[in-house]
Short mmCIF file of C-alpha atoms and ligand atoms in Angstrom, two decimals:
data_model
loop_
_atom_site.label_atom_id
_atom_site.label_comp_id
_atom_site.label_asym_id
_atom_site.label_seq_id
_atom_site.Cartn_x
_atom_site.Cartn_y
_atom_site.Cartn_z
CA MET A 1 0.00 0.00 0.00
CA ASP A 2 1.20 3.53 -0.76
CA GLY A 3 1.82 6.06 1.93
CA GLU A 4 2.11 3.69 4.90
CA ASN A 5 4.29 5.21 7.61
CA HIS A 6 4.51 2.00 9.61
CA TYR A 7 5.05 -1.76 9.60
CA LEU A 8 4.26 -4.63 11.94
CA LYS A 9 6.94 -6.23 14.06
CA CYS A 10 6.75 -9.45 16.07
CA ILE A 11 7.57 -8.93 19.74
CA GLY A 12 9.00 -12.47 19.92
CA CYS A 13 11.13 -13.25 16.84
CA GLY A 14 11.43 -9.69 15.55
CA CYS A 15 10.15 -10.51 12.03
CA GLU A 16 8.76 -7.51 10.17
CA TYR A 17 5.67 -7.38 7.95
CA GLU A 18 4.21 -4.87 5.52
CA PRO A 19 0.82 -3.66 6.71
CA ASP A 20 -1.02 -4.64 3.52
CA GLU A 21 -2.88 -7.66 4.86
CA VAL A 22 -4.92 -8.56 7.90
CA LEU A 23 -2.54 -9.91 10.54
CA TYR A 24 -3.10 -10.36 14.25
CA LEU A 25 -0.22 -12.69 15.19
CA CYS A 26 3.23 -13.31 13.74
CA PRO A 27 2.91 -15.79 10.84
CA THR A 28 6.42 -17.06 11.66
CA CYS A 29 6.27 -17.75 15.39
CA GLY A 30 2.71 -16.94 16.47
CA ASP A 31 3.67 -14.20 18.93
CA LEU A 32 2.04 -10.78 19.30
CA LEU A 33 2.62 -7.99 16.79
CA ALA A 34 3.32 -4.33 17.43
CA VAL A 35 3.04 -1.33 15.13
CA GLU A 36 6.39 0.35 14.50
CA TYR A 37 7.13 3.55 12.58
CA ARG A 38 9.68 3.96 9.79
CA GLU A 39 10.77 7.27 11.19
CA PHE A 40 9.49 9.73 13.74
CA PRO A 41 9.00 13.39 12.79
CA LYS A 42 11.21 16.01 14.46
CA PRO A 43 10.04 16.97 17.98
CA SER A 44 9.69 20.65 17.09
CA ASN A 45 7.50 19.82 14.07
CA LEU A 46 5.30 17.58 16.19
CA LYS A 47 4.86 20.16 18.94
CA GLU A 48 3.94 22.79 16.38
CA ALA A 49 1.41 20.56 14.60
CA TRP A 50 -0.19 19.36 17.84
CA ARG A 51 -0.61 22.83 19.26
CA ARG A 52 -2.84 23.81 16.35
CA ARG A 53 -5.24 20.89 16.81
CA ASP A 54 -8.03 20.06 19.24
CA ARG A 55 -7.27 17.71 22.08
CA THR A 56 -8.53 14.45 20.60
CA VAL A 57 -6.80 11.21 19.64
CA TRP A 58 -6.24 12.65 16.13
CA ARG A 59 -4.21 15.55 17.48
CA TYR A 60 -1.37 12.99 17.34
CA ARG A 61 -2.03 11.68 13.87
CA GLU A 62 1.65 11.70 12.79
CA LEU A 63 2.13 8.93 15.37
CA LEU A 64 -0.91 6.89 14.32
CA PRO A 65 -0.78 4.13 11.68
CA ILE A 66 -3.36 5.60 9.32
CA ARG A 67 -2.69 7.02 5.84
CA LYS A 68 -3.08 10.77 5.40
CA ASP A 69 -5.85 10.42 2.81
CA THR A 70 -8.04 8.01 4.80
CA PRO A 71 -11.31 9.49 6.10
CA ILE A 72 -11.21 8.92 9.82
CA ILE A 73 -14.07 7.47 11.83
CA THR A 74 -14.30 9.59 14.95
CA LEU A 75 -16.69 10.62 17.70
CA GLY A 76 -14.32 13.19 19.21
CA GLU A 77 -12.65 10.70 21.57
CA GLY A 78 -9.69 11.61 23.78
CA GLY A 79 -9.00 14.93 25.47
CA THR A 80 -10.20 13.63 28.83
CA THR A 81 -9.60 15.61 32.00
CA LEU A 82 -6.55 15.00 34.14
CA ASN A 83 -8.02 15.86 37.54
CA ARG A 84 -5.73 16.91 40.34
CA CYS A 85 -7.11 15.14 43.43
CA PRO A 86 -6.06 16.94 46.63
CA ARG A 87 -8.65 15.37 48.96
CA LEU A 88 -7.90 11.82 47.91
CA GLY A 89 -4.23 12.80 47.84
CA ARG A 90 -4.34 13.86 51.50
CA LEU A 91 -5.92 10.55 52.43
CA VAL A 92 -3.10 8.56 50.85
CA GLY A 93 -0.32 11.02 51.69
CA LEU A 94 0.41 12.33 48.19
CA ASP A 95 0.64 15.98 47.26
CA ARG A 96 0.69 15.40 43.53
CA LEU A 97 -2.03 12.90 42.69
CA TYR A 98 -3.98 12.99 39.42
CA VAL A 99 -6.81 10.87 38.04
CA LYS A 100 -7.33 10.75 34.29
CA ASN A 101 -11.05 10.37 33.73
CA GLU A 102 -11.45 8.15 30.68
CA GLY A 103 -15.18 7.90 31.42
CA GLU A 104 -15.46 11.22 29.55
CA ASN A 105 -14.95 9.47 26.22
CA PRO A 106 -17.96 9.24 23.83
CA THR A 107 -19.07 5.76 24.92
CA GLY A 108 -17.74 6.17 28.46
CA SER A 109 -14.42 4.33 28.38
CA PHE A 110 -10.85 4.44 27.04
CA LYS A 111 -11.80 1.83 24.44
CA ASP A 112 -12.96 4.67 22.17
CA ARG A 113 -9.35 5.74 21.67
CA GLY A 114 -8.56 2.32 20.29
CA MET A 115 -11.73 1.95 18.26
CA THR A 116 -11.37 5.22 16.36
CA VAL A 117 -8.06 3.89 15.01
CA GLY A 118 -9.14 0.24 14.72
CA VAL A 119 -12.37 0.95 12.87
CA THR A 120 -10.65 3.48 10.59
CA ARG A 121 -8.12 0.75 9.83
CA ALA A 122 -10.99 -1.66 9.05
CA ILE A 123 -12.19 0.86 6.45
CA GLU A 124 -8.67 1.19 4.98
CA LEU A 125 -8.51 -2.58 4.63
CA GLY A 126 -11.91 -2.67 2.92
CA MET A 127 -13.49 -4.83 5.63
CA GLU A 128 -17.26 -4.81 5.92
CA ARG A 129 -17.74 -6.71 9.17
CA VAL A 130 -16.08 -6.26 12.52
CA ALA A 131 -16.25 -8.32 15.71
CA CYS A 132 -15.01 -8.59 19.27
CA ALA A 133 -15.44 -10.53 22.48
CA SER A 134 -15.98 -8.28 25.44
CA THR A 135 -16.57 -7.84 29.14
CA GLY A 136 -18.72 -4.89 28.01
CA ASN A 137 -16.80 -1.73 27.20
CA THR A 138 -15.09 -2.96 24.06
CA SER A 139 -18.45 -4.11 22.69
CA ALA A 140 -20.14 -0.80 23.55
CA SER A 141 -17.37 1.11 21.82
CA LEU A 142 -17.10 -1.12 18.76
CA ALA A 143 -20.89 -1.03 18.34
CA ALA A 144 -20.85 2.78 18.28
CA TYR A 145 -17.86 3.21 15.95
CA SER A 146 -19.02 0.56 13.50
CA SER A 147 -22.43 2.29 13.30
CA ARG A 148 -20.66 5.52 12.51
CA ALA A 149 -18.63 3.77 9.81
CA GLY A 150 -21.57 1.82 8.38
CA LEU A 151 -20.02 -1.56 9.21
CA GLU A 152 -21.74 -4.68 10.44
CA CYS A 153 -20.84 -5.42 14.06
CA LEU A 154 -20.83 -8.70 15.97
CA VAL A 155 -20.10 -8.92 19.68
CA LEU A 156 -19.70 -11.98 21.87
CA ILE A 157 -20.19 -11.46 25.59
CA PRO A 158 -19.98 -13.77 28.60
CA SER A 159 -23.57 -14.71 29.40
CA GLY A 160 -25.08 -12.65 32.24
CA LYS A 161 -21.68 -11.25 33.25
CA ILE A 162 -21.52 -7.79 31.74
CA ALA A 163 -22.76 -4.60 33.35
CA PHE A 164 -26.21 -3.54 32.32
CA GLY A 165 -25.25 -0.15 30.86
CA LYS A 166 -22.71 -1.71 28.51
CA LEU A 167 -25.15 -4.29 27.18
CA VAL A 168 -27.67 -1.52 26.53
CA GLN A 169 -25.08 0.40 24.50
CA ALA A 170 -24.31 -2.53 22.20
CA VAL A 171 -28.03 -3.12 21.70
CA ILE A 172 -29.01 0.47 20.84
CA HIS A 173 -26.16 0.78 18.32
CA GLY A 174 -27.57 -2.22 16.49
CA ALA A 175 -24.75 -4.69 17.03
CA ARG A 176 -25.48 -8.37 16.68
CA VAL A 177 -25.05 -9.44 20.30
CA ILE A 178 -24.42 -13.08 21.14
CA GLN A 179 -24.15 -14.30 24.73
CA VAL A 180 -21.65 -17.10 25.16
CA ARG A 181 -22.24 -19.65 27.89
CA GLY A 182 -18.79 -19.23 29.36
CA ASN A 183 -16.42 -16.52 30.49
CA PHE A 184 -14.65 -13.76 28.52
CA ASP A 185 -11.63 -15.94 27.76
CA GLU A 186 -13.86 -18.53 26.11
CA ALA A 187 -15.78 -15.88 24.16
CA LEU A 188 -12.47 -14.47 22.91
CA ARG A 189 -11.27 -17.90 21.81
CA VAL A 190 -14.47 -18.35 19.79
CA VAL A 191 -14.41 -14.95 18.11
CA ARG A 192 -10.71 -15.28 17.20
CA GLU A 193 -11.45 -18.57 15.51
CA LEU A 194 -14.46 -17.07 13.74
CA CYS A 195 -12.38 -14.17 12.40
CA ASN A 196 -9.73 -16.63 11.16
CA ARG A 197 -12.38 -18.49 9.20
CA HIS A 198 -14.25 -15.51 7.74
CA PRO A 199 -13.46 -12.02 6.43
CA ILE A 200 -14.44 -10.37 9.72
CA TYR A 201 -12.05 -7.85 11.26
CA LEU A 202 -11.18 -8.65 14.86
CA LEU A 203 -11.07 -5.62 17.14
CA ASN A 204 -9.94 -7.05 20.44
CA SER A 205 -6.68 -5.72 21.84
CA VAL A 206 -4.72 -8.54 20.19
CA ASN A 207 -5.16 -6.21 17.19
CA PRO A 208 -2.14 -3.87 17.43
CA TYR A 209 -3.95 -0.98 15.70
CA ARG A 210 -6.26 -0.57 18.65
CA LEU A 211 -3.37 -0.19 21.05
CA GLU A 212 -2.00 2.64 18.88
CA GLY A 213 -5.10 4.69 19.67
CA GLN A 214 -4.88 3.88 23.36
CA LYS A 215 -1.25 4.98 23.65
CA THR A 216 -2.45 8.59 23.25
CA ILE A 217 -3.34 8.49 26.96
CA ALA A 218 0.40 8.85 27.60
CA TYR A 219 0.77 11.75 25.14
CA GLU A 220 -2.10 13.60 26.78
CA VAL A 221 -0.84 13.05 30.33
CA VAL A 222 2.52 14.60 29.45
CA GLU A 223 0.93 17.56 27.65
CA GLN A 224 -1.52 18.11 30.51
CA LEU A 225 1.31 18.07 33.05
CA GLY A 226 3.06 20.79 31.04
CA GLY A 227 5.73 18.41 29.76
CA LEU A 228 6.36 16.56 33.02
CA VAL A 229 6.50 12.76 33.11
CA PRO A 230 4.78 11.19 36.15
CA ASP A 231 6.84 9.01 38.48
CA ARG A 232 4.14 6.34 38.35
CA VAL A 233 1.15 5.56 36.19
CA ILE A 234 -1.34 3.16 37.77
CA VAL A 235 -3.57 1.18 35.42
CA PRO A 236 -6.23 -1.50 35.99
CA VAL A 237 -5.32 -4.63 34.05
CA GLY A 238 -7.61 -7.17 32.39
CA ASN A 239 -6.60 -8.38 28.94
CA ALA A 240 -3.44 -6.30 29.48
CA GLY A 241 -3.63 -4.23 26.30
CA ASN A 242 -4.00 -0.82 27.88
CA ILE A 243 -0.98 -0.90 30.18
CA SER A 244 1.11 -2.04 27.20
CA ALA A 245 -0.30 0.73 25.01
CA ILE A 246 0.28 3.47 27.58
CA TRP A 247 3.86 2.29 28.10
CA LYS A 248 4.42 2.35 24.33
CA GLY A 249 3.18 5.95 24.30
CA PHE A 250 5.63 7.05 26.99
CA ARG A 251 8.47 5.16 25.32
CA GLU A 252 7.80 6.84 21.98
CA LEU A 253 7.81 10.34 23.50
CA TYR A 254 11.18 9.47 25.02
CA GLU A 255 12.58 8.04 21.76
CA ILE A 256 11.41 11.05 19.78
CA GLY A 257 13.09 13.33 22.29
CA LEU A 258 9.95 15.04 23.54
CA THR A 259 10.59 13.83 27.10
CA GLY A 260 13.69 13.00 29.08
CA GLU A 261 12.20 10.49 31.52
CA LEU A 262 9.98 7.44 31.70
CA PRO A 263 7.38 6.56 34.33
CA GLN A 264 7.14 3.34 36.28
CA MET A 265 4.11 1.37 35.13
CA VAL A 266 1.96 -0.12 37.89
CA GLY A 267 -0.67 -2.68 36.89
CA ILE A 268 -3.53 -3.57 39.23
CA GLN A 269 -5.59 -6.76 38.99
CA ALA A 270 -8.52 -7.97 41.08
CA GLU A 271 -7.49 -10.79 43.44
CA GLY A 272 -9.82 -13.34 41.84
CA ALA A 273 -8.62 -12.51 38.33
CA SER A 274 -4.93 -11.81 38.75
CA PRO A 275 -2.91 -14.14 36.54
CA ILE A 276 -0.20 -11.59 35.72
CA ALA A 277 0.07 -9.85 39.10
CA SER A 278 0.13 -13.13 41.04
CA SER A 279 2.71 -14.71 38.73
CA LEU A 280 4.99 -11.66 38.84
CA LYS A 281 4.72 -11.41 42.61
CA ARG A 282 5.81 -15.03 42.87
CA GLY A 283 8.80 -14.19 40.68
CA MET A 284 7.68 -16.42 37.80
CA GLU A 285 9.00 -15.79 34.29
CA THR A 286 5.75 -16.78 32.58
CA VAL A 287 2.15 -16.22 33.54
CA LYS A 288 -0.07 -18.90 35.03
CA PHE A 289 -3.58 -18.37 33.72
CA VAL A 290 -6.66 -18.49 35.97
CA ASP A 291 -9.37 -20.91 34.84
CA GLU A 292 -12.32 -19.38 36.63
CA PRO A 293 -11.69 -15.67 37.15
CA GLU A 294 -14.07 -13.94 39.55
CA THR A 295 -14.42 -10.32 40.66
CA VAL A 296 -17.05 -7.66 41.22
CA ALA A 297 -15.14 -5.63 38.62
CA THR A 298 -16.63 -7.49 35.66
CA ALA A 299 -14.66 -5.43 33.12
CA ILE A 300 -11.43 -7.08 34.27
CA ARG A 301 -12.83 -10.54 35.01
CA ILE A 302 -10.23 -12.16 32.75
CA GLY A 303 -8.12 -15.27 33.41
CA SER A 304 -6.00 -15.60 30.22
CA PRO A 305 -4.92 -12.10 29.17
CA VAL A 306 -3.82 -12.19 25.52
CA ASN A 307 -1.37 -9.32 25.93
CA TRP A 308 0.35 -10.69 29.02
CA LYS A 309 3.78 -10.68 27.37
CA LYS A 310 3.52 -7.03 26.37
CA ALA A 311 2.32 -6.14 29.86
CA VAL A 312 5.12 -8.02 31.61
CA ARG A 313 7.56 -6.20 29.34
CA ALA A 314 6.00 -2.83 30.14
CA VAL A 315 6.34 -3.52 33.87
CA LYS A 316 9.90 -4.85 33.64
CA GLU A 317 11.23 -2.23 31.20
CA SER A 318 9.78 0.55 33.32
CA ARG A 319 10.98 -1.03 36.59
CA GLY A 320 7.36 -1.00 37.69
CA LEU A 321 5.24 -3.62 39.40
CA MET A 322 1.87 -5.33 39.55
CA GLU A 323 -0.37 -5.58 42.61
CA THR A 324 -3.66 -7.26 43.47
CA VAL A 325 -6.64 -5.74 45.28
CA SER A 326 -9.70 -7.36 46.83
CA ASP A 327 -13.27 -6.67 45.74
CA ASP A 328 -13.90 -4.82 49.00
CA GLU A 329 -10.88 -2.60 48.38
CA ILE A 330 -12.13 -1.88 44.85
CA LEU A 331 -15.60 -0.88 46.04
CA GLU A 332 -14.20 1.28 48.83
CA ALA A 333 -11.95 3.06 46.31
CA GLN A 334 -14.96 3.61 44.05
CA ARG A 335 -16.84 5.24 46.96
CA LEU A 336 -13.85 7.40 47.93
CA LEU A 337 -13.35 8.72 44.39
CA ALA A 338 -17.04 9.59 44.19
CA GLN A 339 -17.31 11.17 47.64
CA LEU A 340 -13.94 12.91 47.91
CA GLU A 341 -13.39 14.01 44.33
CA GLY A 342 -16.76 13.90 42.55
CA LEU A 343 -15.57 11.24 40.13
CA PHE A 344 -17.95 8.35 39.48
CA VAL A 345 -16.07 5.47 37.92
CA GLU A 346 -16.91 1.83 37.39
CA PRO A 347 -15.39 -0.79 39.74
CA ALA A 348 -12.62 -1.88 37.34
CA SER A 349 -11.47 1.74 37.10
CA ALA A 350 -11.44 2.09 40.87
CA ALA A 351 -8.96 -0.79 41.00
CA SER A 352 -6.21 1.70 40.13
CA VAL A 353 -7.06 3.81 43.18
CA ALA A 354 -7.44 0.72 45.37
CA GLY A 355 -3.94 -0.25 44.26
CA LEU A 356 -2.68 3.25 44.99
CA ARG A 357 -4.02 3.03 48.57
CA LYS A 358 -2.37 -0.32 49.12
CA LEU A 359 0.98 0.80 47.73
CA THR A 360 1.08 4.10 49.63
CA ALA A 361 0.08 2.36 52.88
CA SER A 362 2.88 -0.17 52.47
CA GLY A 363 5.41 2.55 51.64
CA VAL A 364 6.13 1.31 48.10
CA ILE A 365 4.89 4.63 46.73
CA ASP A 366 6.53 7.62 48.36
CA GLY A 367 4.77 10.83 49.43
CA ASP A 368 6.75 13.06 47.08
CA GLU A 369 5.99 11.11 43.90
CA LEU A 370 3.86 12.45 41.07
CA VAL A 371 1.25 9.75 40.48
CA VAL A 372 -1.38 9.40 37.76
CA CYS A 373 -4.19 6.86 38.15
CA ILE A 374 -6.10 5.91 35.03
CA ALA A 375 -9.87 5.74 35.65
CA THR A 376 -10.82 3.65 32.65
CA GLY A 377 -14.63 3.75 32.50
CA HIS A 378 -17.70 5.66 33.68
CA GLY A 379 -19.62 4.66 36.81
CA LEU A 380 -23.00 4.84 35.07
CA LYS A 381 -22.06 1.75 33.10
CA ASP A 382 -22.73 -0.38 36.17
CA PRO A 383 -25.44 1.24 38.34
CA ASN A 384 -26.57 -2.03 39.94
CA ILE A 385 -23.39 -2.43 41.92
CA VAL A 386 -24.11 0.91 43.62
CA LEU A 387 -27.79 0.21 44.30
CA GLU A 388 -26.88 -3.10 45.90
CA ARG A 389 -24.47 -1.45 48.35
CA PHE A 390 -26.19 1.73 49.44
CA PRO A 391 -29.59 2.02 51.18
CA THR A 392 -32.60 3.08 49.12
CA PRO A 393 -33.35 6.78 49.82
CA VAL A 394 -36.16 7.42 52.34
CA GLU A 395 -39.60 8.46 51.10
CA VAL A 396 -41.70 11.25 52.64
CA ASP A 397 -45.05 12.96 52.13
CA PRO A 398 -44.80 16.18 50.11
CA ASP A 399 -44.52 18.65 53.02
CA VAL A 400 -41.61 20.46 54.65
CA ASP A 401 -42.41 19.16 58.16
CA SER A 402 -41.81 15.60 56.99
CA VAL A 403 -38.44 16.51 55.48
CA GLU A 404 -37.46 18.40 58.67
CA ARG A 405 -38.42 15.40 60.78
CA ILE A 406 -36.18 13.16 58.68
CA LEU A 407 -33.32 15.66 58.88
CA GLY A 408 -33.82 16.15 62.60
CA ILE A 409 -33.95 19.96 62.25
CA LYS A 410 -36.59 22.50 63.39
CA THR A 411 -37.62 25.78 61.76
CA VAL A 412 -35.73 28.56 63.55
CA ARG A 413 -36.93 31.52 61.47
CA ALA A 414 -39.10 31.90 58.45
CA ALA A 415 -37.32 32.96 55.31
CA ARG A 416 -38.91 35.89 53.48
N1 F0G B 1 -11.00 -0.96 32.79
C1 F0G B 1 -12.12 -1.11 32.11
C2 F0G B 1 -13.27 -0.24 32.45
C3 F0G B 1 -12.21 -2.06 31.07
O1 F0G B 1 -13.33 -2.20 30.39
C4 F0G B 1 -11.08 -2.87 30.79
C5 F0G B 1 -11.14 -3.90 29.75
C6 F0G B 1 -9.92 -2.67 31.53
C7 F0G B 1 -9.92 -1.71 32.53
C8 F0G B 1 -8.69 -3.45 31.30
O2 F0G B 1 -8.04 -3.10 30.12
O3 F0G B 1 -8.03 -5.30 29.00
O4 F0G B 1 -6.58 -3.45 28.21
O5 F0G B 1 -6.10 -4.60 30.37
N2 F0G B 1 -12.18 -4.26 29.17
C9 F0G B 1 -12.24 -5.19 28.03
C10 F0G B 1 -13.62 -5.19 27.42
C11 F0G B 1 -11.68 -6.51 28.28
O6 F0G B 1 -14.02 -6.18 26.79
O7 F0G B 1 -14.31 -4.18 27.51
P1 F0G B 1 -7.12 -4.17 29.37
#
């Protein structure tokens, strides 16, 4: 293809491939592929170009694997707020704590960053059908972006195990939704096989184009911090694509010469679904998968993360670490974010803050560090989890006396 600025490279054997066919794994050794660029533009040119553009994923288009003449499929994704969080910071003993609120994306999660690139790539390749397996957010996002592109969309979800709001999104966007009697890992196995047999473009994070969109989280964080690189970036981990993508983003800024440092990547998994974190903590070189993953954070209820090798690399190269958190810790972190900082995130997203609390309490994270937690998805995706935990609001007759009685206050003077 003319005008391609990139190629695909195997992370295992290093073989390189032209991006003119649909490839998800290395045809030589079967390992994961990554997008690499032939050359990076000069830092000054990039800065100049970026300054003139809106803060969306496409602000960084020189570093995205899409040809200049391709019409992009976008919903205005990216440009999410990096909230400084002083009240939560005080609680954990950090002066410089930030939470990047990815729930502000068009379908309410960071997946939109990946889908704008992945679905645009599907169009470049001339594909007419796209598919994914999902714990909910990927399917919601793919359903929306494929509608916008006029593509047929198929999503496979673990039966009864995705949050209500996410299911509703896939349905309203007209995706063909199939519930698989099994968990996410099994649904992913099925959809990968299906996409190998038919001309259907797979948009799970095994597809390296999606990760290219997601790496823009790193670019934004650095721009929003006025050029500073955080000491640590804390990310909830499920299929392990996002932590790998964000690390790639930071690495590229460093290679280009736009930054002079790199952050430590910290991945957080839920205790009942922690194949990578548990294996790393035990000092193992490979990852032992979990057959029956279980956690209240359904978005990261994953036992066999496809991108585990990329994630382990991100953690090791950055001299970072992985940690596990319990469901109770996740839900408490969700409440704290909502009640101290006004940020309503879904349980999986709160895992990053739960991890932060654990690592500051144990002294692994120091009080003078600059820390960014990634809040990956919006709290409204999963309202049931909140309703189950908090009491139903009281009901009163429509008069002020009743409300005063409930509040335990008396009228002291009449307002004019
Ligand atoms: N947070 C949320 C809200 C997610 O939806 C996901 C993944 C993650 C974190 C973990 O990201 O997989 O890149 O490590 N959700 C996928 C889905 C699996 O199908 O929506 P990851």
